[in-house]
Amino acid sequence: MSESGPEAVTKSNHGGAALPRRRYETSYFRAPTGRVRALLAVLAAGLLVLTAACGGTEPAGATGQQGPATAVLDNLDPVPLTPAPAPALPATVRSFDGTDVTVTDASRIVAADRYGTLAQIVYALGLGDNLIGRSTAASFPAVADLPNVTGGNGALNVESILALRPSVFLTDTTSAAPAVREQLRATGVTVVYFDPQRTMEGVVPQIEAVAAALGVPERGQQLAQRTQDEIAAASAAVPAQDPPLRIAFLYLRSSAITMLAGRGSGADALIAALGARDAGTESGVNEPFQAITSEAMIAAAPDVLLVMTDGMKSIGGVDGIAQIPGIAQTPAGRNKRIVDMSDSVLLSFGPNTGRVITALSDAIYGQTTA
């Protein structure tokens, strides 16, 4: 589901035009009458108001709401905890498929899911040197050269997994369809399954679950606390808006797949962390994603559209998004207010989440300086 490709952020600047200066005859000011003095006072007051309107501070909520922007992380790699931990194995954990799994060796880890989250967590725990395989979605630079065990659509390739001889394979119950699970079980590979949902509430439990499976539970608690603190700090730093912006997340994969996110998509929690309202959910989209229609987009009436970078490219960029039914009739469409971010991090809800919120806030509201 994820690919990478961030670009530079562009912002609009608003400057006030200088008012024309008028020259008056000297004799006009030598003997002003009471009426003239009153008229001059009114003119002066009017000039002050006009000058403030042209060159003053923008009203709340106006900053950064014109034109497209890209949210960028300075480094897509998760920040690893150091030094590398020594796993305490064997470790027996409850896999998300309901079975108990005992992990005896974490020296050769393959981590593959549709968001790249599991590989991000392994790397951030300080076990990056133990990673030997990844999914397409795990495209951050530190693991980009590792063998890929999934296809472009995120489907697992069992032969590719077996060829790497993993001591443990980390995946989830969506990436591994039931038939694939049976194949893996028959090979005897140690597999631990994790929750496939990616939500703000799931960030900490997911980190702790991966750490427990790899025999480093204390390191997991440390990473979970760091991530939780970063999310709280990033959310607190988001500029207050009155009224809050309405943001809609669109999932795009060519013009054939255009989806509007709603309740439970994960994007709704991310939008809430940005001090905004999820336009899809508020307009009545009560499922994670539904196909875009003109009626749905017009009802959502977003001020900002949030998209993945490669998804936007797949539909022809900003101009392509403008052709999606209903977009042109929304405030975001009229203002071309589209914010994109790398597919590999936007909805991964892993150890980068705090930095993702900060980068999105900068792109949406304009970067603020202390």
Coordinates of C-alpha atoms in Angstrom, one line a residue:
M1 CA 0.0 0.0 0.0
S2 CA 3.0 2.3 0.5
E3 CA 5.7 3.7 -1.7
S4 CA 8.0 6.7 -1.2
G5 CA 8.9 10.0 -2.9
P6 CA 8.6 13.2 -0.9
E7 CA 9.2 16.5 -2.6
A8 CA 9.8 20.1 -1.4
V9 CA 7.2 22.0 0.4
T10 CA 5.8 25.1 -1.3
K11 CA 3.9 27.9 0.5
S12 CA 2.1 31.0 -0.5
N13 CA 3.2 34.4 0.8
H14 CA 0.8 37.3 1.2
G15 CA 2.1 40.8 1.1
G16 CA 0.4 44.2 1.3
A17 CA 0.6 46.7 -1.6
A18 CA 1.9 50.1 -0.7
L19 CA -0.7 52.8 -0.6
P20 CA -0.2 55.8 -3.0
R21 CA 1.3 58.8 -1.3
R22 CA -0.6 62.1 -2.0
R23 CA 1.1 65.5 -2.0
Y24 CA -0.8 68.4 -0.7
E25 CA -0.3 72.2 -1.3
T26 CA 1.6 73.9 1.6
S27 CA -1.1 76.6 1.8
Y28 CA -3.7 73.9 2.5
F29 CA -2.2 73.2 5.9
R30 CA -1.5 76.7 7.0
A31 CA -5.0 77.6 8.0
P32 CA -7.1 74.5 8.3
T33 CA -10.7 75.0 9.3
G34 CA -12.5 72.9 11.9
R35 CA -14.3 71.0 9.2
V36 CA -11.0 70.3 7.4
R37 CA -9.4 69.1 10.6
A38 CA -12.3 66.7 11.2
L39 CA -12.1 65.4 7.6
L40 CA -8.3 64.8 8.0
A41 CA -8.9 62.9 11.2
V42 CA -11.4 60.6 9.5
L43 CA -9.0 60.1 6.5
A44 CA -6.1 59.2 8.9
A45 CA -8.2 56.7 10.7
G46 CA -9.3 55.1 7.4
L47 CA -5.7 54.9 6.2
L48 CA -4.7 53.1 9.4
V49 CA -7.4 50.5 8.9
L50 CA -6.6 50.0 5.3
T51 CA -2.8 49.7 6.0
A52 CA -3.5 47.1 8.7
A53 CA -5.7 45.1 6.3
C54 CA -3.1 45.1 3.6
G55 CA 0.0 44.4 5.6
G56 CA -1.2 43.0 8.9
T57 CA -1.4 39.4 10.3
E58 CA -3.7 37.0 8.5
P59 CA -6.8 35.9 10.3
A60 CA -6.6 32.6 12.2
G61 CA -6.9 29.6 9.9
A62 CA -5.8 31.4 6.7
T63 CA -2.1 30.5 6.8
G64 CA -1.1 27.9 4.2
Q65 CA -4.5 27.3 2.8
Q66 CA -3.7 28.1 -0.8
G67 CA -2.0 25.7 -3.3
P68 CA -0.4 22.3 -2.9
A69 CA 2.3 21.4 -0.4
T70 CA 4.4 18.3 0.4
A71 CA 5.0 17.2 4.0
V72 CA 8.6 16.0 4.4
L73 CA 10.5 14.1 7.0
D74 CA 14.2 15.1 7.2
N75 CA 15.0 11.4 7.3
L76 CA 12.6 8.6 6.5
D77 CA 14.6 6.2 8.6
P78 CA 13.2 5.6 12.1
V79 CA 15.6 6.7 14.9
P80 CA 17.1 3.5 16.4
L81 CA 17.6 3.0 20.1
T82 CA 21.3 2.3 20.9
P83 CA 23.2 0.2 21.7
A84 CA 21.7 -2.8 19.9
P85 CA 19.9 -5.0 22.5
A86 CA 20.6 -8.6 23.3
P87 CA 17.4 -10.6 22.9
A88 CA 16.4 -12.8 25.9
L89 CA 15.2 -15.9 24.2
P90 CA 13.3 -18.2 24.0
A91 CA 10.2 -16.0 24.3
T92 CA 6.6 -17.3 24.0
V93 CA 4.0 -14.9 22.9
R94 CA 0.3 -15.0 21.8
S95 CA 0.2 -14.4 18.0
F96 CA -2.6 -12.4 16.6
D97 CA -4.0 -15.5 14.9
G98 CA -4.7 -16.9 18.3
T99 CA -1.9 -19.3 18.7
D100 CA 1.1 -19.4 21.1
V101 CA 4.4 -19.1 19.3
T102 CA 7.9 -19.6 20.8
V103 CA 10.7 -17.6 19.2
T104 CA 14.1 -19.1 19.9
D105 CA 16.3 -17.1 17.5
A106 CA 16.0 -13.4 16.3
S107 CA 19.3 -13.3 14.3
R108 CA 17.5 -13.5 10.9
I109 CA 14.3 -11.5 10.9
V110 CA 12.0 -11.0 7.9
A111 CA 9.3 -8.3 8.6
A112 CA 6.6 -7.8 6.0
D113 CA 3.3 -6.0 6.1
R114 CA 1.3 -3.6 3.8
Y115 CA 2.4 -0.5 5.7
G116 CA 6.1 -1.2 6.4
T117 CA 5.3 -0.7 10.1
L118 CA 6.9 -4.0 11.4
A119 CA 10.2 -3.3 9.7
Q120 CA 10.2 0.2 11.1
I121 CA 9.7 -1.1 14.6
V122 CA 12.4 -3.7 14.3
Y123 CA 14.8 -1.1 13.1
A124 CA 13.9 1.4 15.8
L125 CA 14.3 -1.2 18.5
G126 CA 18.0 -1.3 17.5
L127 CA 17.7 -4.7 15.7
G128 CA 18.2 -3.3 12.2
D129 CA 21.3 -5.5 11.6
N130 CA 19.1 -8.6 12.2
L131 CA 16.7 -7.7 9.4
I132 CA 17.2 -9.7 6.3
G133 CA 14.0 -9.2 4.4
R134 CA 11.2 -6.7 4.0
S135 CA 7.9 -5.8 2.2
T136 CA 7.5 -3.3 -0.6
A137 CA 6.0 -0.8 1.8
A138 CA 9.2 -0.9 4.0
S139 CA 11.1 1.4 1.6
F140 CA 13.0 3.6 4.0
P141 CA 16.6 4.1 3.0
A142 CA 18.2 1.9 5.7
V143 CA 16.5 -1.2 4.5
A144 CA 15.9 -0.3 0.8
D145 CA 18.6 -2.8 -0.3
L146 CA 17.2 -5.8 1.6
P147 CA 15.4 -8.5 -0.4
N148 CA 11.7 -7.8 -1.0
V149 CA 9.3 -10.7 -0.2
T150 CA 6.1 -9.1 -1.4
G151 CA 4.8 -8.1 -4.8
G152 CA 3.7 -4.7 -5.8
N153 CA 0.2 -5.3 -4.4
G154 CA 1.7 -6.4 -1.0
A155 CA 1.0 -10.1 -1.5
L156 CA 3.5 -12.4 0.3
N157 CA 5.7 -14.6 -1.8
V158 CA 6.3 -17.8 0.2
E159 CA 9.2 -18.9 -2.0
S160 CA 11.0 -15.6 -1.4
I161 CA 10.5 -15.9 2.3
L162 CA 11.9 -19.4 2.5
A163 CA 14.9 -18.6 0.3
L164 CA 16.1 -16.1 3.0
R165 CA 16.0 -18.9 5.7
P166 CA 14.5 -16.6 8.4
S167 CA 14.8 -17.5 12.1
V168 CA 11.5 -15.6 12.6
F169 CA 9.0 -14.1 10.2
L170 CA 6.9 -11.1 11.4
T171 CA 3.7 -10.3 9.5
D172 CA 0.0 -9.7 10.0
T173 CA -3.2 -11.6 9.4
T174 CA -4.2 -9.4 6.4
S175 CA -0.9 -9.6 4.6
A176 CA -0.9 -13.4 5.0
A177 CA -4.1 -14.8 3.6
P178 CA -5.3 -18.1 5.1
A179 CA -3.8 -20.2 2.2
V180 CA -0.4 -18.5 2.8
R181 CA -0.6 -19.2 6.5
E182 CA -1.2 -22.9 5.8
Q183 CA 1.9 -22.9 3.5
L184 CA 4.1 -21.2 6.1
R185 CA 2.8 -23.6 8.8
A186 CA 3.7 -26.6 6.7
T187 CA 7.3 -25.3 6.2
G188 CA 7.9 -25.1 9.9
V189 CA 9.0 -21.4 9.8
T190 CA 8.5 -19.6 13.1
V191 CA 5.8 -17.0 12.2
V192 CA 4.4 -14.4 14.6
Y193 CA 1.2 -12.5 13.4
F194 CA 0.3 -9.0 14.5
D195 CA -2.7 -6.8 14.4
P196 CA -3.2 -5.6 10.8
Q197 CA -5.0 -2.4 11.8
R198 CA -3.0 0.8 11.8
T199 CA -4.4 3.4 14.2
M200 CA -3.1 6.0 16.6
E201 CA -4.3 3.9 19.6
G202 CA -2.5 0.9 18.2
V203 CA 1.0 2.5 18.0
V204 CA 2.2 1.6 21.5
P205 CA 0.6 -1.9 21.7
Q206 CA 2.2 -2.8 18.3
I207 CA 5.6 -1.7 19.4
E208 CA 5.4 -3.6 22.6
A209 CA 4.1 -6.7 20.8
V210 CA 7.0 -6.8 18.4
A211 CA 9.5 -6.2 21.1
A212 CA 8.1 -9.0 23.2
A213 CA 8.2 -11.5 20.3
L214 CA 11.9 -10.6 19.7
G215 CA 12.9 -11.0 23.4
V216 CA 13.5 -7.3 24.1
P217 CA 10.4 -6.3 26.1
E218 CA 12.2 -3.6 28.1
R219 CA 13.5 -2.0 24.9
G220 CA 9.9 -2.1 23.6
Q221 CA 8.7 -0.2 26.6
Q222 CA 11.4 2.4 26.1
L223 CA 10.6 2.8 22.4
A224 CA 6.9 3.0 23.1
Q225 CA 7.4 5.7 25.7
R226 CA 9.6 7.7 23.4
T227 CA 7.1 7.4 20.6
Q228 CA 4.2 8.3 22.8
D229 CA 6.0 11.4 24.1
E230 CA 6.8 12.5 20.5
I231 CA 3.2 12.1 19.5
A232 CA 2.0 14.2 22.5
A233 CA 4.5 16.9 21.9
A234 CA 3.8 17.1 18.1
S235 CA 0.0 17.3 18.7
A236 CA 0.4 20.0 21.4
A237 CA 2.5 22.1 18.9
V238 CA -0.2 22.2 16.2
P239 CA -1.5 25.8 15.8
A240 CA -5.0 26.3 17.1
Q241 CA -7.6 27.0 14.4
D242 CA -11.0 28.5 14.9
P243 CA -12.9 27.0 13.3
P244 CA -10.9 23.8 12.8
L245 CA -10.0 22.8 9.2
R246 CA -11.9 20.0 7.5
I247 CA -9.4 17.6 6.1
A248 CA -10.3 14.6 3.8
F249 CA -7.9 11.7 3.2
L250 CA -8.0 10.2 -0.3
Y251 CA -6.6 6.8 -1.2
L252 CA -5.6 6.9 -4.8
R253 CA -4.3 4.2 -7.2
S254 CA -4.8 5.5 -10.7
S255 CA -8.2 6.8 -11.8
A256 CA -9.6 3.3 -11.3
I257 CA -9.2 3.4 -7.5
T258 CA -10.3 6.6 -5.8
M259 CA -11.4 6.2 -2.2
L260 CA -12.6 8.6 0.5
A261 CA -11.5 7.7 4.0
G262 CA -14.0 7.7 6.9
R263 CA -14.5 6.3 10.4
G264 CA -11.8 3.8 11.4
S265 CA -9.5 4.4 8.5
G266 CA -6.6 5.5 10.7
A267 CA -6.5 8.8 8.8
D268 CA -9.3 10.0 11.0
A269 CA -7.1 9.8 14.2
L270 CA -4.2 11.4 12.4
I271 CA -6.4 14.3 11.3
A272 CA -7.7 14.7 14.8
A273 CA -4.1 14.9 16.0
L274 CA -3.6 17.8 13.6
G275 CA -6.4 19.7 15.4
A276 CA -8.7 19.3 12.4
R277 CA -12.0 17.5 11.6
D278 CA -12.1 14.4 9.4
A279 CA -14.4 15.6 6.5
G280 CA -15.2 12.0 5.4
T281 CA -16.4 10.9 8.9
E282 CA -18.3 14.1 9.5
S283 CA -20.1 13.8 6.2
G284 CA -21.4 10.3 7.1
V285 CA -18.7 7.9 5.8
N286 CA -19.0 5.2 8.5
E287 CA -16.6 2.7 7.0
P288 CA -12.8 3.0 6.6
F289 CA -13.0 3.7 2.8
Q290 CA -15.7 4.2 0.2
A291 CA -15.5 4.9 -3.5
I292 CA -15.5 8.6 -4.3
T293 CA -18.7 10.0 -5.8
S294 CA -19.5 13.6 -6.6
E295 CA -22.2 13.6 -3.9
A296 CA -19.8 12.3 -1.3
M297 CA -17.1 14.8 -2.0
I298 CA -19.5 17.8 -2.1
A299 CA -21.0 16.7 1.2
A300 CA -17.6 16.3 2.8
A301 CA -16.6 19.8 1.7
P302 CA -12.9 19.5 2.8
D303 CA -10.7 22.6 3.2
V304 CA -7.6 20.3 2.6
L305 CA -7.1 17.0 0.8
L306 CA -4.5 14.7 2.3
V307 CA -3.0 12.1 -0.1
M308 CA 0.0 9.7 -0.5
T309 CA 2.7 11.0 -2.8
D310 CA 2.8 8.0 -5.1
G311 CA -1.0 7.8 -5.1
M312 CA -1.1 11.4 -6.3
K313 CA 1.4 10.7 -9.0
S314 CA -0.6 7.7 -10.2
I315 CA -3.6 9.9 -11.0
G316 CA -1.6 12.7 -12.7
G317 CA -0.7 15.0 -9.9
V318 CA -2.7 18.0 -8.7
D319 CA -4.3 18.4 -12.1
G320 CA -5.4 14.8 -12.1
I321 CA -6.9 15.1 -8.6
A322 CA -8.9 18.1 -9.8
Q323 CA -10.6 15.8 -12.3
I324 CA -12.0 13.4 -9.7
P325 CA -15.8 13.8 -9.5
G326 CA -16.9 16.5 -7.0
I327 CA -13.4 17.7 -6.1
A328 CA -13.8 21.0 -8.1
Q329 CA -16.9 21.8 -6.1
T330 CA -15.1 21.7 -2.7
P331 CA -13.1 24.5 -1.0
A332 CA -9.9 22.3 -1.3
G333 CA -10.5 21.8 -5.0
R334 CA -11.1 25.4 -5.7
N335 CA -7.9 26.4 -3.8
K336 CA -5.9 23.4 -5.0
R337 CA -5.2 22.8 -1.3
I338 CA -3.6 19.3 -1.5
V339 CA -1.0 18.0 0.9
D340 CA 0.9 14.9 0.0
M341 CA 3.3 12.8 2.0
S342 CA 5.5 9.7 1.4
D343 CA 3.5 6.5 1.2
S344 CA 6.0 4.7 3.4
V345 CA 5.2 6.8 6.5
L346 CA 1.9 8.6 6.1
L347 CA -0.4 5.9 7.6
S348 CA 2.3 3.5 9.0
F349 CA 1.6 4.5 12.6
G350 CA 5.0 3.3 13.8
P351 CA 7.9 4.9 15.6
N352 CA 7.9 7.9 13.1
T353 CA 4.4 8.9 14.0
G354 CA 5.3 12.0 16.1
R355 CA 7.6 13.3 13.3
V356 CA 4.8 12.6 10.7
I357 CA 2.4 14.8 12.7
T358 CA 5.0 17.6 12.9
A359 CA 5.7 17.5 9.1
L360 CA 2.0 17.5 8.2
S361 CA 1.3 20.4 10.6
D362 CA 4.1 22.4 8.9
A363 CA 2.7 21.6 5.5
I364 CA -0.9 22.4 6.4
Y365 CA -0.5 25.4 8.6
G366 CA 2.9 26.8 7.7
Q367 CA 6.1 26.1 9.6
T368 CA 6.3 28.1 12.9
T369 CA 9.4 29.2 14.6
A370 CA 9.9 29.4 18.4

